[in-house]
């Protein structure tokens, strides 16, 4: 005998009171109540707009959408920064496919725009209730909506003016002097502007999130990626979308994570900068690329040379064209293929050769930068001390002999640290091995001179500038240099490491729109081919060769790591002596 479920206590309320109760609910509770029983489902009758509002409310919950980044337009800062580990679980709602997707499936405008980003806690959008109305009240909805929008547009216009005035720069650069300890003096102009900006942001932030679309929805709509912009540097068929910045040491780390080599990565030496002397990282903007052959959005790491040659990652703007799209020899330009597709179409050998070529090029470029740092410091000390010792009368006797012995035959001139004819110290890998011991001896004498014989002004000049950073981080730079040479020798002996990393299933792929049955059949056949190609590549693994060179660089790298761990005391002793 069938039993009838008891009616919910709220359903017995009069319709007028029930309407007031439902209108006081948040979007998540509204949809949950509509799924309770048939009475509420028929009474509420949720529409698409209600599902969009529920999804926008879910993205603000930590268990579903992750963190809510906080922007400060006055100081041009973001907390936490996009390279923080907390962003890994950060998700955003797409109003096109009605899904919570990773932030990498959205362009920068959809994440950073004032009207599209996540509203901060306590703002109007974060505490917004549902827009549900009874069916009989929807007859005059359009006229009521027009009257409300008239007053609302005037209010929003005032807040936009207030926000623009409060966030306008007062002469200080975005990365200029910051308030001490992060606090502003009460009653100051900065404190007033900060309060006005936060007040306007609590009203304006996130009001257009219902228009946010993921990359796949923008691509399927057509016309969005028809022309190249600063956000899309690709084509209509194969978009290349610039994403959030990441912390990266060099171009090699941007394209090939060091974790795939099974060797502990050395600590990053600080970068010789004037404005940020304690910085040891670069900010780079990676890209997300659409593979038209397998219909997937993937990281730039999944495309190898087909995309790496498009992007010059070493420039100040991070993303500049360095390849001619009209060149007939560059057939992969208009239709980029991921590693799996390259292995399926062109074979494992072609993939291995292209990955090896790109890896060696980037590794050599990384080693060249480190050699430039080392030679830059030797050039500077050679100019300030050695040449000064030959010209200044006070540098005579023991000091002049010390300078002459320390810098004699370095042959470092002002023509540039990497001049091929004037700078043989760190020019080639074989010369690096021969120069290590000699340079370490000179470095020890230089440190001894600075701590015992240099004047107070000379010590201040060294310790309070980038020269002190170079002197303190010399072992770290040397360690990073040997690490790059060791990786090059390791990959030359075993290039299959790169292939195994590139063909890892779904390492770089992002969730995408459901495919048709025809596309699913094609992908199933392609996956079988890829698995067979991967097994064939593992069975045909080339033998290792030239192991002596690899072990020699590994030994030099480990020795440099031990020296770096035992050092780091020079500047402290200099400061102690000066005090």
XYZ file of C-alpha atoms in Angstrom:
579
model
C 0.000 0.000 0.000
C 1.473 3.343 -1.044
C 2.113 5.879 1.662
C 1.844 9.619 1.144
C 4.757 11.678 2.432
C 3.710 14.148 5.113
C 3.495 17.769 4.062
C 6.348 20.080 5.027
C 5.382 22.402 7.908
C 6.171 25.495 5.838
C 3.913 24.383 2.977
C 0.806 24.791 5.133
C 1.425 28.528 5.515
C -0.772 30.983 3.627
C 0.572 31.877 0.162
C 1.266 35.478 1.204
C 3.489 34.425 4.115
C 5.111 31.704 2.030
C 6.075 34.295 -0.608
C 7.702 36.467 2.057
C 9.645 33.486 3.407
C 10.898 32.441 -0.027
C 11.928 35.989 -0.976
C 14.071 36.185 2.187
C 16.160 33.151 1.192
C 19.607 33.154 -0.351
C 20.029 31.560 -3.824
C 21.459 28.298 -2.457
C 18.630 27.750 0.011
C 16.036 28.670 -2.634
C 17.128 25.855 -4.959
C 17.450 23.421 -2.056
C 13.912 24.219 -0.948
C 12.588 23.783 -4.484
C 13.955 20.220 -4.518
C 12.340 19.294 -1.191
C 8.989 18.113 -2.551
C 6.606 18.600 -5.433
C 4.678 21.399 -3.733
C 7.705 23.673 -3.431
C 8.940 22.695 -6.877
C 5.688 23.839 -8.446
C 5.406 26.904 -6.211
C 8.963 28.185 -6.777
C 9.387 26.898 -10.354
C 13.118 27.786 -10.589
C 14.375 29.284 -13.839
C 17.855 29.491 -15.356
C 18.572 32.806 -13.646
C 18.061 31.143 -10.268
C 20.543 28.384 -11.100
C 23.066 31.025 -12.175
C 22.588 32.888 -8.887
C 23.060 29.659 -6.947
C 26.312 28.952 -8.796
C 27.556 32.486 -8.121
C 26.818 32.008 -4.432
C 28.616 28.644 -4.371
C 31.833 30.148 -5.763
C 32.073 32.322 -2.651
C 32.080 29.321 -0.298
C 35.568 28.016 0.598
C 34.538 24.369 0.275
C 33.257 24.872 -3.293
C 34.939 27.914 -4.851
C 38.098 28.269 -2.811
C 39.475 31.632 -1.760
C 38.139 35.128 -2.418
C 41.116 37.255 -3.559
C 41.177 40.772 -2.127
C 42.192 43.605 -4.454
C 43.562 47.004 -3.495
C 43.345 49.317 -6.475
C 45.145 52.169 -4.676
C 48.295 50.129 -4.028
C 47.854 47.822 -7.034
C 48.120 44.704 -4.869
C 46.318 41.376 -4.690
C 46.108 39.112 -1.640
C 46.938 36.311 -1.918
C 48.976 36.809 -5.107
C 48.085 34.568 -8.082
C 51.255 32.478 -7.645
C 50.256 31.473 -4.109
C 49.415 27.805 -3.518
C 45.917 28.808 -2.359
C 45.019 29.606 -5.965
C 45.350 25.959 -6.957
C 41.876 25.196 -5.573
C 40.338 28.502 -6.641
C 37.261 28.099 -8.861
C 34.922 30.466 -10.652
C 31.386 30.111 -11.982
C 30.629 30.116 -15.698
C 27.152 31.358 -16.592
C 27.327 29.679 -19.999
C 27.864 26.020 -19.077
C 26.711 26.471 -15.432
C 29.845 24.905 -13.943
C 32.425 25.741 -11.316
C 35.735 25.581 -13.183
C 39.342 26.178 -12.252
C 40.537 29.765 -12.581
C 42.809 28.725 -15.466
C 39.717 28.322 -17.654
C 39.104 32.103 -17.484
C 41.051 35.010 -18.910
C 42.474 37.792 -16.777
C 39.585 40.177 -17.416
C 37.072 37.666 -16.033
C 39.163 37.263 -12.870
C 40.450 40.794 -12.247
C 37.656 43.003 -13.608
C 35.835 45.008 -10.938
C 32.374 43.925 -12.097
C 33.372 40.286 -12.778
C 35.620 39.301 -9.865
C 34.531 37.686 -6.628
C 33.013 40.244 -4.234
C 34.711 40.628 -0.830
C 32.927 39.374 2.303
C 30.257 41.758 3.549
C 29.639 43.422 0.184
C 26.221 43.740 -1.442
C 26.809 40.900 -3.895
C 28.217 38.594 -1.205
C 25.109 39.041 0.979
C 22.586 39.257 -1.853
C 19.256 37.439 -1.510
C 17.331 35.767 -4.294
C 15.446 37.718 -6.996
C 12.571 35.269 -6.987
C 9.063 36.704 -7.402
C 5.648 35.027 -7.386
C 4.149 34.175 -10.751
C 1.269 36.642 -10.412
C 3.735 39.483 -9.683
C 5.701 38.844 -12.864
C 3.054 40.528 -15.047
C 4.253 44.063 -14.274
C 7.873 42.981 -13.855
C 9.224 44.961 -16.791
C 7.779 48.305 -15.658
C 8.955 47.781 -12.087
C 12.370 46.775 -13.378
C 12.672 49.966 -15.431
C 11.771 52.156 -12.444
C 14.254 50.329 -10.225
C 17.022 50.526 -12.791
C 16.591 54.279 -13.115
C 17.317 54.850 -9.422
C 19.953 52.091 -9.340
C 21.910 53.513 -12.279
C 22.112 56.911 -10.612
C 23.386 55.336 -7.397
C 25.963 53.195 -9.213
C 27.151 56.214 -11.215
C 27.914 58.074 -7.989
C 29.831 55.110 -6.586
C 31.830 54.707 -9.822
C 32.876 58.356 -9.629
C 33.773 57.917 -5.978
C 35.812 54.780 -6.720
C 37.682 56.397 -9.611
C 38.532 59.467 -7.516
C 39.670 57.446 -4.501
C 41.879 55.070 -6.474
C 43.502 57.746 -8.623
C 47.253 57.959 -8.058
C 48.518 60.931 -6.039
C 51.960 60.874 -7.602
C 53.358 57.694 -6.080
C 54.072 54.752 -8.387
C 52.235 51.474 -7.928
C 55.313 49.843 -6.401
C 56.524 52.984 -4.630
C 56.725 53.746 -0.912
C 54.225 51.756 1.111
C 52.723 52.754 4.487
C 54.826 51.524 7.440
C 53.613 48.188 8.801
C 50.640 48.337 6.432
C 48.814 50.982 8.531
C 47.604 54.418 7.436
C 47.540 57.473 9.667
C 44.009 58.275 10.817
C 42.684 61.457 9.233
C 45.223 61.495 6.409
C 44.245 61.749 2.755
C 45.397 58.178 2.142
C 43.187 56.841 4.929
C 40.221 58.788 3.580
C 40.773 57.506 0.050
C 41.141 53.966 1.348
C 37.810 54.190 3.169
C 36.012 55.667 0.142
C 37.487 53.041 -2.189
C 36.391 50.185 0.060
C 32.911 51.669 0.401
C 32.485 51.958 -3.372
C 34.006 48.538 -3.995
C 31.517 46.884 -1.634
C 28.747 48.138 -3.945
C 30.330 47.770 -7.395
C 32.341 44.567 -7.064
C 30.869 41.473 -8.742
C 27.695 43.012 -10.137
C 28.233 41.511 -13.620
C 29.351 38.027 -12.625
C 26.277 36.585 -14.359
C 27.952 37.558 -17.661
C 31.224 35.753 -16.949
C 32.060 33.017 -19.493
C 34.819 30.430 -19.513
C 37.252 30.083 -22.401
C 35.371 27.170 -23.946
C 32.048 29.040 -23.940
C 33.699 32.069 -25.518
C 35.255 29.869 -28.177
C 32.018 28.077 -29.058
C 30.120 31.354 -29.330
C 32.458 32.472 -32.100
C 33.826 35.897 -32.836
C 35.365 36.428 -29.391
C 38.825 35.237 -30.468
C 38.541 36.490 -34.043
C 41.387 39.005 -33.641
C 44.551 39.090 -31.613
C 44.589 41.104 -28.438
C 46.793 41.326 -25.354
C 44.652 38.550 -23.899
C 44.524 36.284 -26.965
C 47.768 36.029 -28.927
C 46.582 33.047 -30.978
C 44.088 32.568 -33.777
C 40.373 31.857 -34.052
C 41.018 28.139 -34.591
C 43.720 27.817 -31.913
C 43.378 30.521 -29.234
C 46.310 31.218 -26.907
C 45.067 32.948 -23.760
C 47.323 34.770 -21.309
C 46.651 33.742 -17.694
C 47.732 34.794 -14.216
C 51.370 35.438 -13.382
C 53.489 32.772 -11.727
C 56.811 32.837 -9.901
C 59.517 31.366 -12.038
C 63.289 31.220 -11.852
C 64.069 31.139 -15.571
C 62.706 30.047 -18.932
C 63.671 26.443 -18.292
C 61.494 26.248 -15.179
C 58.631 27.870 -17.063
C 58.609 25.149 -19.725
C 60.018 22.104 -17.898
C 59.450 21.826 -14.129
C 62.639 20.716 -12.375
C 60.786 18.028 -10.397
C 60.819 15.640 -13.378
C 64.578 15.065 -13.112
C 64.666 13.520 -9.639
C 67.486 15.818 -8.427
C 66.984 18.339 -5.594
C 66.665 21.796 -7.081
C 69.111 24.373 -5.673
C 67.813 27.457 -3.871
C 67.246 30.431 -6.113
C 69.940 33.125 -5.931
C 68.696 36.651 -5.547
C 68.380 38.751 -8.665
C 70.713 41.729 -8.969
C 68.122 44.489 -8.962
C 68.299 48.058 -7.759
C 64.706 48.541 -6.598
C 64.145 45.044 -5.198
C 67.515 43.772 -3.937
C 65.995 40.870 -1.988
C 64.026 39.447 -4.907
C 64.994 36.017 -6.232
C 62.159 35.355 -8.663
C 60.659 36.557 -11.907
C 56.974 37.033 -12.626
C 55.913 35.372 -15.874
C 52.533 35.065 -17.566
C 51.957 31.525 -18.858
C 49.283 30.787 -21.438
C 46.474 28.288 -21.925
C 46.209 26.864 -25.450
C 43.360 25.093 -27.228
C 44.313 21.932 -29.114
C 41.885 21.772 -32.023
C 42.735 18.165 -32.831
C 41.681 16.667 -29.476
C 39.364 19.571 -28.484
C 40.997 20.264 -25.128
C 42.305 23.307 -23.287
C 45.762 22.604 -21.925
C 48.721 24.334 -20.328
C 51.487 25.681 -22.530
C 53.712 22.883 -21.159
C 51.616 20.385 -23.151
C 52.537 21.897 -26.530
C 56.306 22.077 -26.486
C 58.047 23.707 -29.457
C 54.817 24.416 -31.354
C 53.984 27.084 -28.772
C 57.368 27.733 -27.152
C 58.731 29.169 -30.395
C 55.719 31.467 -30.618
C 56.448 33.069 -27.277
C 59.630 34.840 -26.318
C 59.468 34.285 -22.565
C 62.638 36.236 -21.824
C 61.394 39.677 -22.784
C 60.146 42.306 -20.379
C 56.609 42.038 -21.768
C 56.790 38.226 -21.398
C 54.727 37.585 -24.559
C 55.954 38.895 -27.899
C 55.818 37.448 -31.361
C 59.112 36.055 -32.620
C 57.746 33.857 -35.384
C 56.275 34.849 -38.731
C 52.726 33.438 -39.125
C 52.977 33.673 -42.915
C 56.111 31.534 -43.093
C 55.157 28.372 -45.060
C 57.775 26.336 -43.177
C 55.969 26.944 -39.879
C 53.002 24.687 -40.631
C 52.134 24.184 -36.956
C 51.428 27.871 -36.425
C 47.709 28.001 -37.179
C 46.832 24.628 -35.670
C 48.893 23.826 -32.596
C 49.038 20.214 -31.485
C 49.703 18.949 -27.985
C 52.344 16.352 -27.168
C 49.866 13.486 -27.484
C 48.762 14.615 -30.932
C 52.345 15.138 -32.110
C 53.259 11.626 -30.961
C 50.192 10.215 -32.699
C 50.684 12.060 -35.995
C 54.437 12.577 -36.337
C 55.779 9.803 -34.143
C 57.662 9.480 -30.870
C 61.035 10.201 -32.474
C 59.872 13.581 -33.790
C 58.491 14.481 -30.363
C 61.692 13.401 -28.615
C 63.897 15.422 -30.963
C 61.798 18.570 -30.687
C 61.609 18.388 -26.880
C 65.349 17.817 -26.631
C 66.053 20.772 -28.904
C 63.849 23.131 -26.894
C 65.187 21.882 -23.551
C 68.844 22.329 -24.503
C 68.161 25.781 -25.904
C 66.413 26.947 -22.731
C 68.988 25.308 -20.444
C 71.835 27.012 -22.292
C 69.974 30.314 -22.066
C 69.554 29.823 -18.317
C 73.249 29.008 -17.876
C 74.148 32.066 -19.957
C 72.222 34.329 -17.583
C 73.935 32.876 -14.527
C 77.348 33.248 -16.157
C 76.422 36.853 -16.868
C 75.676 37.450 -13.182
C 79.002 35.990 -12.101
C 80.986 37.915 -14.686
C 79.109 41.132 -13.921
C 80.326 41.019 -10.336
C 83.922 40.309 -11.342
C 83.770 43.162 -13.848
C 82.493 45.565 -11.213
C 85.126 44.650 -8.617
C 87.819 44.753 -11.289
C 86.818 48.294 -12.208
C 86.307 49.619 -8.669
C 89.304 48.034 -6.937
C 91.917 46.783 -9.376
C 91.874 49.708 -11.803
C 91.514 52.090 -8.878
C 94.568 50.530 -7.245
C 96.660 51.346 -10.293
C 95.586 54.998 -10.371
C 95.153 56.091 -6.738
C 98.280 56.926 -4.687
C 96.933 55.416 -1.467
C 96.815 51.967 -3.059
C 100.521 51.152 -2.780
C 102.640 48.459 -1.246
C 100.779 45.424 0.091
C 97.359 46.621 -1.047
C 98.520 47.140 -4.602
C 100.178 43.731 -4.673
C 97.007 42.158 -3.247
C 94.860 43.769 -5.901
C 97.282 42.820 -8.610
C 97.377 39.198 -7.484
C 93.634 39.025 -7.022
C 92.550 40.465 -10.359
C 95.550 39.929 -12.599
C 94.821 38.079 -15.869
C 91.051 38.113 -15.337
C 90.793 40.081 -18.601
C 87.413 41.498 -17.686
C 86.739 44.836 -19.361
C 83.884 47.256 -19.786
C 82.982 45.750 -23.164
C 80.422 43.483 -21.477
C 80.474 40.455 -19.189
C 79.850 37.971 -22.006
C 82.136 39.355 -24.702
C 83.525 36.263 -26.493
C 87.041 37.645 -26.959
C 87.486 39.487 -23.675
C 85.803 37.208 -21.166
C 86.963 33.569 -21.232
C 86.192 32.717 -17.606
C 82.626 31.367 -17.839
C 82.289 31.297 -21.597
C 82.024 27.539 -22.222
C 81.300 24.494 -20.093
C 84.793 23.025 -20.405
C 86.356 26.337 -19.324
C 84.030 26.488 -16.316
C 85.572 23.303 -14.935
C 89.077 24.754 -15.266
C 88.224 28.145 -13.742
C 86.320 27.024 -10.630
C 89.291 26.564 -8.325
C 91.041 29.749 -9.456
C 87.938 31.908 -9.040
C 87.214 30.472 -5.601
C 90.755 31.373 -4.508
C 90.324 34.923 -5.805
C 86.904 35.150 -4.134
C 88.371 34.096 -0.780
C 91.084 36.770 -1.044
C 88.500 39.376 -2.021
C 86.341 38.579 0.994
C 89.387 38.670 3.249
C 90.370 42.084 1.901
C 86.870 43.505 2.368
C 86.645 42.267 5.950
C 90.173 43.258 7.067
C 91.733 45.939 4.864
C 88.903 47.796 3.129
C 87.866 51.188 4.475
C 84.518 51.799 6.142
C 83.121 53.600 3.094
C 84.145 50.696 0.864
C 82.461 48.213 3.185
C 79.264 50.274 3.202
C 79.357 50.531 -0.593
C 79.631 46.765 -0.916
C 77.223 45.591 1.781
C 74.436 48.073 0.992
C 74.276 47.470 -2.763
C 73.841 44.665 -5.256
C 77.582 43.963 -4.947
C 76.970 42.612 -1.464
C 74.217 40.373 -2.804
C 76.563 39.101 -5.506
C 79.287 38.438 -2.954
C 76.942 36.662 -0.546
C 75.128 34.599 -3.176
C 78.203 33.672 -5.209
C 78.027 30.007 -4.186
C 74.288 29.902 -4.976
C 74.880 31.280 -8.475
C 77.724 28.840 -8.993
C 75.514 26.009 -7.767
C 72.691 27.017 -10.138
C 75.173 27.159 -13.026
C 76.463 23.638 -12.387
C 72.884 22.427 -11.975
C 71.993 23.698 -15.467
C 75.021 21.963 -16.994
C 74.174 18.776 -15.123
C 70.596 18.813 -16.455
C 71.858 19.281 -20.003
C 74.197 16.297 -19.662
C 71.444 14.248 -18.016
C 68.901 14.916 -20.769
C 71.411 14.332 -23.555
C 72.075 10.875 -22.120
C 68.408 10.069 -21.472
C 66.017 12.204 -23.605
C 63.209 9.742 -22.922
C 62.681 11.533 -19.595
C 61.131 14.420 -21.485
C 58.880 12.105 -23.507
C 57.628 10.289 -20.398
C 56.827 13.623 -18.805
C 55.113 15.012 -21.903
C 52.913 11.945 -22.500
C 51.628 11.670 -18.953
C 47.833 11.261 -19.274
C 45.809 14.375 -18.408
C 48.681 16.135 -16.676
C 47.936 19.470 -18.312
C 44.290 19.158 -19.348
C 41.390 21.141 -17.918
C 37.700 20.235 -17.684
C 35.868 21.097 -20.870
C 32.395 20.998 -22.399
C 30.795 17.546 -22.972
C 31.726 16.135 -26.359
C 29.372 14.542 -28.837
C 29.309 10.766 -29.266
C 31.183 11.127 -32.565
C 33.970 13.137 -30.893
C 34.097 10.669 -27.994
C 34.608 7.770 -30.422
C 37.447 9.653 -32.123
C 39.117 10.409 -28.786
C 38.759 6.786 -27.676
C 40.569 5.569 -30.796
C 43.244 8.232 -30.393
C 43.822 7.250 -26.748
C 44.378 3.637 -27.788
C 46.949 4.800 -30.345
C 48.679 6.960 -27.734
C 48.882 4.101 -25.255
C 50.397 1.863 -27.912
C 52.857 4.578 -28.921
C 53.846 5.078 -25.276
C 54.500 1.369 -24.758
C 56.517 1.260 -27.979
C 58.595 4.243 -26.843
C 59.330 2.660 -23.484
C 60.369 -0.586 -25.164
C 62.634 1.298 -27.598
C 64.291 3.431 -24.917
C 67.698 4.507 -26.290
C 70.752 3.470 -24.264
C 72.557 6.040 -22.160
C 75.891 7.403 -23.306
C 78.643 9.716 -22.115
C 77.976 8.988 -18.457
C 81.351 10.405 -17.392
C 80.350 13.950 -18.353
C 77.020 13.618 -16.544
C 78.636 12.315 -13.339
C 81.327 15.006 -13.475
C 78.753 17.797 -13.587
C 76.737 16.124 -10.847
C 79.838 15.958 -8.643
C 80.582 19.653 -9.263
C 76.973 20.532 -8.494
C 77.019 18.620 -5.193
C 80.340 20.208 -4.202
C 78.955 23.672 -4.953
C 75.875 22.877 -2.890
C 78.062 21.921 0.075
C 80.041 25.158 -0.265
C 76.838 27.185 -0.438
C 75.446 25.538 2.688
C 78.687 26.225 4.580
C 78.914 29.888 3.508
C 76.523 32.861 3.916
C 78.563 34.521 6.706
C 80.546 37.228 4.925
C 78.104 40.131 5.086
C 77.239 39.434 8.721
C 80.884 39.674 9.702
C 81.312 42.873 7.691
C 78.310 44.468 9.382
C 79.589 43.341 12.779
C 83.014 44.885 12.122
C 81.450 48.121 10.933
C 79.240 48.276 14.041
